[in-house]
C-alpha positions as a Python dict, from the first residue, in 0.01 Angstrom:
ca = {
    (1, 'M'): (0, 0, 0),
    (2, 'A'): (-229, -296, 55),
    (3, 'E'): (-344, -260, -303),
    (4, 'I'): (0, -341, -436),
    (5, 'F'): (-11, -680, -261),
    (6, 'R'): (-365, -756, -373),
    (7, 'Q'): (-273, -700, -739),
    (8, 'K'): (13, -952, -699),
    (9, 'N'): (-179, -1227, -518),
    (10, 'V'): (-532, -1354, -522),
    (11, 'V'): (-670, -1300, -179),
    (12, 'K'): (-856, -1595, -33),
    (13, 'L'): (-1040, -1555, 295),
    (14, 'P'): (-1127, -1849, 515),
    (15, 'E'): (-1486, -1903, 614),
    (16, 'R'): (-1575, -2075, 936),
    (17, 'N'): (-1936, -2145, 839),
    (18, 'K'): (-2071, -2024, 1167),
    (19, 'E'): (-1865, -2267, 1372),
    (20, 'S'): (-1733, -2159, 1708),
    (21, 'K'): (-1363, -2052, 1725),
    (22, 'H'): (-1313, -2348, 1961),
    (23, 'D'): (-1458, -2592, 1706),
    (24, 'Q'): (-1233, -2490, 1415),
    (25, 'Y'): (-1009, -2790, 1460),
    (26, 'G'): (-1303, -3038, 1426),
    (27, 'K'): (-1394, -3338, 1643),
    (28, 'A'): (-1143, -3512, 1860),
    (29, 'Q'): (-984, -3803, 1662),
    (30, 'K'): (-898, -4132, 1818),
    (31, 'G'): (-534, -4193, 1906),
    (32, 'I'): (-250, -3963, 1805),
    (33, 'V'): (-271, -3803, 1468),
    (34, 'K'): (49, -3673, 1303),
    (35, 'C'): (62, -3412, 1026),
    (36, 'P'): (280, -3546, 744),
    (37, 'Y'): (399, -3196, 642),
    (38, 'C'): (494, -3027, 966),
    (39, 'G'): (519, -3308, 1213),
    (40, 'N'): (269, -3155, 1462),
    (41, 'V'): (61, -3414, 1647),
    (42, 'N'): (-298, -3396, 1764),
    (43, 'F'): (-399, -3574, 2086),
    (44, 'E'): (-738, -3524, 2252),
    (45, 'K'): (-822, -3228, 2027),
    (46, 'E'): (-491, -3039, 2112),
    (47, 'W'): (-206, -2982, 1874),
    (48, 'H'): (149, -3030, 1997),
    (49, 'G'): (474, -2931, 1813),
    (50, 'S'): (604, -3291, 1790),
    (51, 'I'): (558, -3643, 1926),
    (52, 'A'): (856, -3587, 2154),
    (53, 'E'): (693, -3274, 2301),
    (54, 'L'): (364, -3475, 2358),
    (55, 'R'): (565, -3758, 2524),
    (56, 'K'): (738, -3512, 2759),
    (57, 'K'): (410, -3337, 2844),
    (58, 'K'): (221, -3660, 2916),
    (59, 'K'): (521, -3830, 3070),
    (60, 'D'): (471, -4135, 2858),
    (61, 'K'): (767, -4244, 2638),
    (62, 'K'): (551, -4516, 2466),
    (63, 'L'): (314, -4275, 2288),
    (64, 'K'): (326, -4294, 1909),
    (65, 'P'): (111, -4173, 1622),
    (66, 'S'): (-170, -4402, 1511),
    (67, 'S'): (-262, -4217, 1190),
    (68, 'E'): (-178, -3915, 969),
    (69, 'D'): (-385, -3621, 868),
    (70, 'I'): (-303, -3267, 749),
    (71, 'C'): (-323, -3017, 1034),
    (72, 'P'): (-548, -2706, 998),
    (73, 'A'): (-247, -2473, 965),
    (74, 'C'): (-91, -2677, 681),
    (75, 'K'): (-434, -2703, 509),
    (76, 'M'): (-459, -2318, 518),
    (77, 'I'): (-117, -2278, 380),
    (78, 'R'): (-175, -2536, 102),
    (79, 'N'): (-501, -2367, 3),
    (80, 'G'): (-350, -2014, 3),
    (81, 'L'): (-564, -1900, 301),
    (82, 'F'): (-476, -1685, 597),
    (83, 'E'): (-661, -1528, 894),
    (84, 'G'): (-423, -1244, 984),
    (85, 'E'): (-264, -990, 749),
    (86, 'L'): (-22, -729, 872),
    (87, 'F'): (113, -448, 654),
    (88, 'V'): (420, -264, 793),
    (89, 'E'): (461, 65, 614),
    (90, 'S'): (699, 361, 600),
    (91, 'I'): (985, 163, 752),
    (92, 'P'): (1300, 365, 818),
    (93, 'K'): (1604, 194, 663),
    (94, 'K'): (1788, 192, 995),
    (95, 'Y'): (1511, -31, 1149),
    (96, 'R'): (1460, -276, 863),
    (97, 'K'): (1694, -555, 971),
    (98, 'E'): (1591, -529, 1342),
    (99, 'L'): (1223, -529, 1237),
    (100, 'L'): (1254, -847, 1025),
    (101, 'R'): (1446, -1020, 1306),
    (102, 'L'): (1171, -916, 1547),
    (103, 'I'): (897, -1049, 1321),
    (104, 'K'): (1064, -1391, 1261),
    (105, 'N'): (1157, -1440, 1632),
    (106, 'Y'): (809, -1339, 1757),
    (107, 'G'): (652, -1580, 1507),
    (108, 'K'): (878, -1859, 1614),
    (109, 'R'): (807, -1799, 1987),
    (110, 'D'): (427, -1788, 1925),
    (111, 'S'): (452, -2107, 1721),
    (112, 'E'): (630, -2278, 2014),
    (113, 'M'): (340, -2185, 2242),
    (114, 'D'): (76, -2303, 1989),
    (115, 'P'): (206, -2487, 1683),
    (116, 'Q'): (-103, -2394, 1482),
    (117, 'N'): (-14, -2022, 1510),
    (118, 'R'): (231, -1956, 1231),
    (119, 'I'): (356, -1685, 1017),
    (120, 'I'): (279, -1807, 662),
    (121, 'A'): (478, -1554, 463),
    (122, 'I'): (685, -1237, 491),
    (123, 'E'): (677, -1045, 160),
    (124, 'E'): (872, -732, 87),
    (125, 'M'): (766, -495, -185),
    (126, 'D'): (850, -132, -252),
    (127, 'G'): (1001, -91, 97),
    (128, 'E'): (690, -221, 274),
    (129, 'I'): (633, -560, 436),
    (130, 'R'): (322, -782, 426),
    (131, 'I'): (297, -1060, 683),
    (132, 'T'): (26, -1335, 663),
    (133, 'T'): (-57, -1557, 960),
    (134, 'T'): (-265, -1862, 1025),
    (135, 'E'): (-429, -1700, 1330),
    (136, 'N'): (-591, -1360, 1317),
    (137, 'Q'): (-481, -1264, 1669),
    (138, 'L'): (-117, -1329, 1583),
    (139, 'A'): (-119, -1045, 1338),
    (140, 'N'): (-264, -813, 1615),
    (141, 'R'): (-10, -923, 1877),
    (142, 'L'): (271, -882, 1630),
    (143, 'A'): (167, -524, 1543),
    (144, 'K'): (149, -436, 1908),
    (145, 'K'): (491, -589, 1965),
    (146, 'I'): (633, -382, 1679),
    (147, 'K'): (474, -69, 1831),
    (148, 'G'): (613, -147, 2170),
    (149, 'A'): (965, -211, 2028),
    (150, 'F'): (992, 97, 1799),
    (151, 'N'): (756, 349, 1977),
    (152, 'K'): (706, 558, 1661),
    (153, 'V'): (443, 322, 1511),
    (154, 'K'): (74, 379, 1462),
    (155, 'V'): (-136, 59, 1458),
    (156, 'D'): (-477, 38, 1284),
    (157, 'I'): (-674, -293, 1308),
    (158, 'S'): (-972, -379, 1090),
    (159, 'F'): (-1191, -683, 1121),
    (160, 'S'): (-1373, -844, 828),
    (161, 'E'): (-1740, -913, 845),
    (162, 'D'): (-1892, -1254, 912),
    (163, 'P'): (-1858, -1522, 798),
    (164, 'Y'): (-1486, -1436, 746),
    (165, 'E'): (-1242, -1438, 1030),
    (166, 'V'): (-965, -1213, 884),
    (167, 'N'): (-796, -927, 1066),
    (168, 'R'): (-612, -671, 857),
    (169, 'V'): (-359, -471, 1060),
    (170, 'H'): (-153, -172, 942),
    (171, 'A'): (156, -70, 1143),
    (172, 'I'): (283, 255, 1009),
    (173, 'F'): (608, 416, 1115),
    (174, 'V'): (556, 786, 1187),
    (175, 'E'): (859, 1018, 1231),
}
């Protein structure tokens, strides 16, 4: 199954160059930095969904962006990179719509909690679904959510070797 998707797309894996997971967003920048693509804002090394969300959280209506820079999630998407890859296989037709709705809603909810956690793409091919994410743990959590919702799902997680930070997860419906 995974081979079908690899033939279609060139697979690029992000390297962290031995940096800590907590350092992946770089040094704290001065002021408030806004991403011109998604509108996320960085303040004191923390990403927020919007300037309005930051104002509400900090209780300061005067806060405004002082510069623009592309956020890490948008950089990954622009460069065709991902950290999590989930393959959902052997999907019964009766669950397909509900499964897609669950995937989209779970991705949206996770992105609201951390705007850098995003579902990059949901691709359907030959009755199977491939989901790529900006965060490797998002793919794991999503697979576990699918297993919890449908019960008849087997989950297999594999981790890539250093220096790559990619998780490949297979959620297979078994009947």
